[in-house]
Coordinates of C-alpha atoms in Angstrom, one line a residue:
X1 CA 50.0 28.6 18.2
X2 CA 47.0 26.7 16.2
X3 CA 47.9 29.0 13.6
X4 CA 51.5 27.2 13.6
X5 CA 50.5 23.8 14.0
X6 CA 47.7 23.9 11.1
X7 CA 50.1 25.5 9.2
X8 CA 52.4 22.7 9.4
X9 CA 49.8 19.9 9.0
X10 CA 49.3 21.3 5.5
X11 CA 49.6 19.5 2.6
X12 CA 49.8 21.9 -0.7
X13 CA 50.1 20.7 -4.2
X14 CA 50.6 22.9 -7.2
X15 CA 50.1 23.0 -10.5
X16 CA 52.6 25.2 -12.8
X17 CA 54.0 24.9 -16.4
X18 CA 57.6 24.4 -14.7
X19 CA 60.2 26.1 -11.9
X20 CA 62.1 28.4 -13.4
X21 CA 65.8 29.3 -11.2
X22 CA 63.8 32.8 -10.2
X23 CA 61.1 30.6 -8.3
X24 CA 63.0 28.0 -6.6
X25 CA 63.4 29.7 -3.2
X26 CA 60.0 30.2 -2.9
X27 CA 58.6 26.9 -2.6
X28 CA 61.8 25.7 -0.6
X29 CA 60.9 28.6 2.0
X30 CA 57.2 27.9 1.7
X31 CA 58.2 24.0 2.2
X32 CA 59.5 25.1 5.1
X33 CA 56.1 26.2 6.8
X34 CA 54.2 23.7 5.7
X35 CA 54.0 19.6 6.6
X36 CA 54.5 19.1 2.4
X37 CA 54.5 20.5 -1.1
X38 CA 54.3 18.8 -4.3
X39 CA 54.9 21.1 -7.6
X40 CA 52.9 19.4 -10.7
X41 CA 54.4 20.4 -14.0
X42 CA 53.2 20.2 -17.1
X43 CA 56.2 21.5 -19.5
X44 CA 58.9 19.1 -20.1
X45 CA 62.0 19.6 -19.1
X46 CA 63.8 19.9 -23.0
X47 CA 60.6 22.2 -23.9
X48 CA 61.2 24.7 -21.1
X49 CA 65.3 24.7 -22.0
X50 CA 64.1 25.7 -25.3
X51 CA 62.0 28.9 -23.6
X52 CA 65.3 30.0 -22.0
X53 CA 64.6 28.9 -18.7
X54 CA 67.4 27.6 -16.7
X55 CA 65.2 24.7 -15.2
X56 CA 65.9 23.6 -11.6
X57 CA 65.4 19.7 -10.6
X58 CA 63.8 19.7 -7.1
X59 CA 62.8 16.6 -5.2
X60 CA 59.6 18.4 -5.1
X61 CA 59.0 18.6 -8.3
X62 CA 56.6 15.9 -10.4
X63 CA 55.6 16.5 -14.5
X64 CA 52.0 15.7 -14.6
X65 CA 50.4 14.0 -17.9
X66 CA 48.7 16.5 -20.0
X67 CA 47.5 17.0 -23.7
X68 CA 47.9 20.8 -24.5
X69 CA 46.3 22.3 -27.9
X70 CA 46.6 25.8 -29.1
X71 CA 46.6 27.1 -25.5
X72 CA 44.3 25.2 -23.9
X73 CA 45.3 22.6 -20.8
X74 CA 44.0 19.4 -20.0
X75 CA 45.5 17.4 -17.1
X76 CA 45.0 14.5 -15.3
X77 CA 43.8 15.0 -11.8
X78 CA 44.2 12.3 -10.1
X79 CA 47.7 13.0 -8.5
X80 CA 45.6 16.0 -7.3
X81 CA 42.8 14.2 -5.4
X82 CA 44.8 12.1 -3.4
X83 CA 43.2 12.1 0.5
X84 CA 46.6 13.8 2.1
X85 CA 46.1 16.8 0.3
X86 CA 44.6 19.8 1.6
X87 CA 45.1 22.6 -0.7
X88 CA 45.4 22.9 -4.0
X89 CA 47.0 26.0 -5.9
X90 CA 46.0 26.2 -9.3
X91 CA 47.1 28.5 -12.0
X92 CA 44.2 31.6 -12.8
X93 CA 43.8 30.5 -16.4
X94 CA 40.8 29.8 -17.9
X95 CA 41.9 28.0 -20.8
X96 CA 42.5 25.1 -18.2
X97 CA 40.1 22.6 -18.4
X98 CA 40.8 20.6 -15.4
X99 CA 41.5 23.3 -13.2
X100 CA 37.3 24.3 -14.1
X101 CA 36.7 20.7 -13.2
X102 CA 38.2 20.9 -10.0
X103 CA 36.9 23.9 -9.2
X104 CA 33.2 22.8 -9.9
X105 CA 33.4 19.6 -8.5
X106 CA 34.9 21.5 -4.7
X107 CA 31.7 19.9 -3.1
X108 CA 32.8 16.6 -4.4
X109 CA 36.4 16.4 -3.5
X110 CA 36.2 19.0 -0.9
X111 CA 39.8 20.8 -1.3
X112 CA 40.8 23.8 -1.1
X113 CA 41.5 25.4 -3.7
X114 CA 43.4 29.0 -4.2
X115 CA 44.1 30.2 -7.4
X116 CA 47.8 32.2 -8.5
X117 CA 48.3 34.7 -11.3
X118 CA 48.4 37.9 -12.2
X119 CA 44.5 38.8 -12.1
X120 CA 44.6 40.6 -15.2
X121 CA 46.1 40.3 -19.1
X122 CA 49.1 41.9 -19.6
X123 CA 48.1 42.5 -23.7
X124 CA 44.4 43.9 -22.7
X125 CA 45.7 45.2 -19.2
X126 CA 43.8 49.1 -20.1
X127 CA 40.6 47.2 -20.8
X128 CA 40.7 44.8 -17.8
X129 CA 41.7 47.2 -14.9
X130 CA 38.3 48.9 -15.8
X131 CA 36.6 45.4 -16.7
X132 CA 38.3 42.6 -15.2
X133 CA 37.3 39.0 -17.4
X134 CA 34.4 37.2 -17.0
X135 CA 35.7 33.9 -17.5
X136 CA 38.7 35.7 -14.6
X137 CA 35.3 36.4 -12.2
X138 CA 34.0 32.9 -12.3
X139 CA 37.4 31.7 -11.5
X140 CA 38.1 33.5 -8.2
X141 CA 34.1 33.5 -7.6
X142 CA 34.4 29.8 -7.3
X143 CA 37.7 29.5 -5.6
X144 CA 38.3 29.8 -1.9
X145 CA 40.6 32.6 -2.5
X146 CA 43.3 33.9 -4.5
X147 CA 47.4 34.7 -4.5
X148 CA 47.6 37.9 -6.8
X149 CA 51.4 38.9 -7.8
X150 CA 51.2 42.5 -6.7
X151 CA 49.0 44.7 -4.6
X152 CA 47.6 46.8 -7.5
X153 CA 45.6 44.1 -9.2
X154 CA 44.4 42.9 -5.6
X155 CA 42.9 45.9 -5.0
X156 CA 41.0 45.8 -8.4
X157 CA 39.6 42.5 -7.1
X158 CA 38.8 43.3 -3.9
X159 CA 36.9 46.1 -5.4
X160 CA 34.7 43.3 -6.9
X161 CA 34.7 41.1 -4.8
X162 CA 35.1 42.7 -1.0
X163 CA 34.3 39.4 0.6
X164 CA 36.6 36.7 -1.0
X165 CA 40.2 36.0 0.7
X166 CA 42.5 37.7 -2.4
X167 CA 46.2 38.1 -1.1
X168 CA 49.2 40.1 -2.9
X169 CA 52.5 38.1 -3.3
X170 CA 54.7 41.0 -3.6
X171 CA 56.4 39.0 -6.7
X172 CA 60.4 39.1 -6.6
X173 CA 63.2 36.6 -7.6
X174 CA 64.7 34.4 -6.0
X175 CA 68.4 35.4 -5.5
X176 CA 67.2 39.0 -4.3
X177 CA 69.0 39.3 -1.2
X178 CA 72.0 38.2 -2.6
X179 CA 71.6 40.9 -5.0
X180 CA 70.5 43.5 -2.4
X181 CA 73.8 42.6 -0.4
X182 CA 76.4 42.2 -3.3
X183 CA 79.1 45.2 -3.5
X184 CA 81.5 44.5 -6.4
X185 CA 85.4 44.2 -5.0
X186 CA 86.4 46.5 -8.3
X187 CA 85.5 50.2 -8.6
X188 CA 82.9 51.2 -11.1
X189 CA 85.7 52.8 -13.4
X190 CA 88.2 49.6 -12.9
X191 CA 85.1 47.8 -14.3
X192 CA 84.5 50.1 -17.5
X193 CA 88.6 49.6 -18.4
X194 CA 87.9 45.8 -17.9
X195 CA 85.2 45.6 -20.8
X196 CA 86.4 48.8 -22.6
X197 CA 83.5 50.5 -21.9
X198 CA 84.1 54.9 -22.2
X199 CA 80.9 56.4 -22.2
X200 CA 80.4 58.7 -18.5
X201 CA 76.7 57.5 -18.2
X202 CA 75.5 54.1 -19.3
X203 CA 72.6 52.1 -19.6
X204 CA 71.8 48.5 -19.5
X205 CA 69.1 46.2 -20.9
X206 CA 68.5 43.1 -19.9
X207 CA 66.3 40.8 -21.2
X208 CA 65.4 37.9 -24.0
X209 CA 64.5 39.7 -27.1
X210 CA 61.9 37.0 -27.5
X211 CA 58.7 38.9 -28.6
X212 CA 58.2 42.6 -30.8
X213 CA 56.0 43.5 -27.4
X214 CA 59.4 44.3 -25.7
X215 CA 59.8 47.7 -28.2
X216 CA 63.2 46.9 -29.2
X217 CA 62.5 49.7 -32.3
X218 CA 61.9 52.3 -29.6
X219 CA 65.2 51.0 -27.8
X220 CA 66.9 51.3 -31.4
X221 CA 65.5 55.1 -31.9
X222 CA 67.1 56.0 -28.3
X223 CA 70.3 54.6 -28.7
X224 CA 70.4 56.5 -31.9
X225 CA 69.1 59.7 -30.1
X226 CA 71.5 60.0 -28.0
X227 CA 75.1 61.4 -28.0
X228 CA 77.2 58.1 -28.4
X229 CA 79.9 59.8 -26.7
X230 CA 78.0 60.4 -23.6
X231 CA 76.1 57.2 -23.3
X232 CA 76.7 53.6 -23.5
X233 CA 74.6 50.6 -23.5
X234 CA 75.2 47.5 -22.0
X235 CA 73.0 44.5 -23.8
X236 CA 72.3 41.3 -22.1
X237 CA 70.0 38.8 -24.0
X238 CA 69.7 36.7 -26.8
X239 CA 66.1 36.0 -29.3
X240 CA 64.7 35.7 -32.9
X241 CA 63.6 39.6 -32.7
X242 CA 67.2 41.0 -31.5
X243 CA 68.5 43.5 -33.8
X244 CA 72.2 43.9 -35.2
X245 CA 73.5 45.9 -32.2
X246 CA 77.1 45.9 -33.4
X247 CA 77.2 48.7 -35.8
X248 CA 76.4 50.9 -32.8
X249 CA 79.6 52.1 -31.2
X250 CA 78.4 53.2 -27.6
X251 CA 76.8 49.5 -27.4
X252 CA 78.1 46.8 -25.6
X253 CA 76.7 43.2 -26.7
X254 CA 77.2 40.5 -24.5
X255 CA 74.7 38.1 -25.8
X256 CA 72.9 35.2 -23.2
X257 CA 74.7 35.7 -19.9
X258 CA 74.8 32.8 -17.2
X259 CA 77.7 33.7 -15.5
X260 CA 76.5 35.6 -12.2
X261 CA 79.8 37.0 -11.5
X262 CA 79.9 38.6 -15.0
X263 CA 76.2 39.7 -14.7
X264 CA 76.6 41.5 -11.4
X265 CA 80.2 43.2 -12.7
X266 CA 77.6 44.4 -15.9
X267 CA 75.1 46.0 -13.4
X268 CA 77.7 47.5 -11.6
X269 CA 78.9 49.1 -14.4
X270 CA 75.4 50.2 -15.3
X271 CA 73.8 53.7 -13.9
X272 CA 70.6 52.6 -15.3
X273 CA 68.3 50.2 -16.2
X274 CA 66.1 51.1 -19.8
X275 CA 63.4 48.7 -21.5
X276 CA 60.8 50.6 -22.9
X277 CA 58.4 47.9 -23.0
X278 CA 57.2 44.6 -21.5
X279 CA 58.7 44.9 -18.3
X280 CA 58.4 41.9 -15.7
X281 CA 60.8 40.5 -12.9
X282 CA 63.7 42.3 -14.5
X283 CA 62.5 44.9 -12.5
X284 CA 63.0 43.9 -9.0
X285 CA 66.5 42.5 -10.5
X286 CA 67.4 46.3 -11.8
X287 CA 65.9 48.1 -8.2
X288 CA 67.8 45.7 -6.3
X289 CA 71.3 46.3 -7.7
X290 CA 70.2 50.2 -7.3
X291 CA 69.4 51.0 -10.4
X292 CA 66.5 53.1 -11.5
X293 CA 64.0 51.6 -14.5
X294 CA 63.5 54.1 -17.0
X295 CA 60.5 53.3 -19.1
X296 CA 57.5 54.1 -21.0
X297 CA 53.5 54.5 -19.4
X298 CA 51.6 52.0 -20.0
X299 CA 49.4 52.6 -23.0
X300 CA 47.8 50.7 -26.0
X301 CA 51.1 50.4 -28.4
X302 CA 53.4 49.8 -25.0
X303 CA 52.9 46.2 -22.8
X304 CA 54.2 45.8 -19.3
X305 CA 53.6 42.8 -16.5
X306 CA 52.2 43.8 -13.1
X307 CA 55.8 44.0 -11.5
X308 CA 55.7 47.1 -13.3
X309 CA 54.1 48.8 -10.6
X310 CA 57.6 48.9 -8.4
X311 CA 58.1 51.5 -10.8
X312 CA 57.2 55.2 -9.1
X313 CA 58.2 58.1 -11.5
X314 CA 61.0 60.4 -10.1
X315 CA 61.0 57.8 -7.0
X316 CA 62.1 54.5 -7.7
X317 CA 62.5 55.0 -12.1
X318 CA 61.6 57.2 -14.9
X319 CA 58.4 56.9 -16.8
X320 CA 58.2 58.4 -20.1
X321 CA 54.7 59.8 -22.0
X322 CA 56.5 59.9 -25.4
X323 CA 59.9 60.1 -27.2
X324 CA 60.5 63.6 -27.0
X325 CA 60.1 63.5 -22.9
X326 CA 62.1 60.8 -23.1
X327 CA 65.5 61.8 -24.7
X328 CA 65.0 65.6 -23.1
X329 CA 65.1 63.6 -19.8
X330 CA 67.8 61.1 -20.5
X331 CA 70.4 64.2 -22.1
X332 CA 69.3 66.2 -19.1
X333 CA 69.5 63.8 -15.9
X334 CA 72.6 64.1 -13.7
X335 CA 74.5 61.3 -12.3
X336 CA 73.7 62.2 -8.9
X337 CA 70.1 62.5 -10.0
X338 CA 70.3 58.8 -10.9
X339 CA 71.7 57.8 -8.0
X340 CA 68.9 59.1 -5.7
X341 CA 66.5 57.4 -7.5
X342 CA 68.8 54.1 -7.8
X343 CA 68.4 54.1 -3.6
X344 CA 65.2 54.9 -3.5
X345 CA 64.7 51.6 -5.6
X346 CA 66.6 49.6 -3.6
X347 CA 64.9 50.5 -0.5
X348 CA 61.4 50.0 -2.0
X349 CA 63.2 46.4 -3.1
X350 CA 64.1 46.1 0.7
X351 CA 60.9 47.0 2.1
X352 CA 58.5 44.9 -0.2
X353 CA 60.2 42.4 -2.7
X354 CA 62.0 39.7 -0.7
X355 CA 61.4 36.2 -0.5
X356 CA 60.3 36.3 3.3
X357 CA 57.7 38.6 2.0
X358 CA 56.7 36.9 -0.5
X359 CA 56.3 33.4 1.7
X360 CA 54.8 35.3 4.5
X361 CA 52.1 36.8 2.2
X362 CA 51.4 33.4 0.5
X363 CA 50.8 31.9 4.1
X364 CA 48.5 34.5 5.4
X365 CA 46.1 33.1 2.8
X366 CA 46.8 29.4 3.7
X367 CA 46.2 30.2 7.4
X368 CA 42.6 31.2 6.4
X369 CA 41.4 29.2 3.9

């Protein structure tokens, strides 16, 4: 019971470059155990449409004055340091400067402050699972604790620092249980005659093609691989790096999709879920409709975020060491082989990746600090 009643006494304020649609049920859940949240942006609204983010307007939300150069973050803290605020929850980036002020000057203003990220770079993710940053160290050392996306970079944390309050989210989306429970009224074949799709097994990919990271060559070579009679691939995403995907045959282009009733129908259709590279949230998406995420290991020449880690090979996906293993595997797999994988994913989903999760993990730390 004091638990409870601290709990909602709180006053939490954030600091994040905007709220993406995917993030939106968190804070209104979190909201909910709490006395009050305020979300401090510093994108504005026309520069995160451009990103592709399909930005929410919450009462909740506040933009923040901020000059920005080459990376680097100032902003002003002074919404931050006002006396009802308990907590603050800063991003784990050290190219912010006022989130270094704030955390040196704790003594001064005396809040709490946790800081939220990853823990680790995706681009020098081999190097800093061995080594974590320096500059990462000094952050969390001076912090009063620490919300980590997923349990794998906790643990390379707690390694280092056994004593410090560092929590996994569990990071999902924010429609998850609507995916979880969704069961399309049209049969799987009723779907393929709908968008003249022929091909017995089919993959999708879903994703902006915003960046070379993602391996969109390697997805080129497969699709070219593999019997176009047998295999189909569903393509959702638009970006500067995305191929001509139209003289393919067995591929199905659908550009930018915002439509959720035409999305879900697509990953109903799908068997499959194959990006070889710079994985994030698509994941849970994929697992939750009950789709396996085929895959390549992580290595220098191949990128992937920490939500990667969903990903168990012959569990919950397929993970790849090189080409050749690669197409053997996707000519060889059975449908029914998919399938038991595709539930396995969906449980694991279930189990770990919903937003209850999520809130409840991000208020165990609250609670203590």
């Amino acid at each position: 019971m004091k638990f409870i009643k601290k709990m909602r006494n709180l006053n939490v304020a954030f600091i994040q470059p905007e709220v993406p649609h995917y993030r939106v049920s968190f804070f209104r859940e979190l909201g909910k155990r709490v006395k009050n949240i305020t979300v401090y942006v510093y994108n504005s609204l026309d520069n995160s449409k451009k990103q592709g983010f399909c930005v929410e307007q919450e009462d909740y939300v506040k933009y923040i004055a901020n000059k920005q150069y080459k990376g680097v973050l100032f902003y002003n803290p002074k919404p931050l340091l006002r006396k009802d605020i308990d907590v603050l929850v800063l991003m784990w980036h050290f190219a912010h400067v006022t989130t270094w002020l704030l955390l040196l000057t704790k003594w001064i203003h005396r809040k709490k402050i946790i800081i939220w990220g990853q823990g680790i770079s995706v681009k020098r993710y081999l190097e800093e699972e061995k080594r974590p940053n320096l500059l990462m160290k000094w952050m969390l050392a001076l912090s009063d604790g620490a919300w980590i996306y997923m349990p794998k970079e906790r643990d390379v944390w707690r390694n280092k620092f056994p004593k410090k309050k560092v929590v996994a989210l569990s990071n999902t989306i924010g429609n998850v249980s609507e995916i979880l429970n969704y069961k399309s009224p049209l049969s799987k074949e009723l779907l393929k005659k709908k968008y003249g799709i022929s091909q017995p097994i089919i993959y999708i990919y879903c994703a902006r093609f915003n960046t070379e990271l993602r391996r969109i060559d390697i997805l080129e070579d497969v699709i070219k691989s593999l019997d176009s009679k047998k295999f189909g691939f569903i393509i959702i995403g638009e970006g500067a790096c995305k191929p001509k995907f139209n003289i393919y045959r067995n591929v199905y282009d659908f550009g930018s999709v915002y439509d959720d009733n035409l999305k879900r129908e697509l990953f109903s259709i799908a068997d499959a879920y194959f990006q070889p590279a710079w994985l994030g949230l698509s994941v849970v998406e994929s697992m939750a409709y009950a789709k396996p995420v085929f895959t390549f290991v992580r290595s220098k020449g191949i990128k992937h975020g920490v939500e990667s880690s969903y990903i168990i090979n012959d569990c919950t996906g397929l993970i790849f060491n090189s080409m050749m293993e690669c197409i053997e595997r996707m000519n060889n797999i059975s449908l029914a082989e998919i399938e038991r994988v595709g539930k396995n994913a969906k449980k694991k989903i279930e189990k770990e990746a919903t937003i209850n999760n999520m809130v409840d993990n991000s208020v165990d730390l609250l609670k203590k600090v």
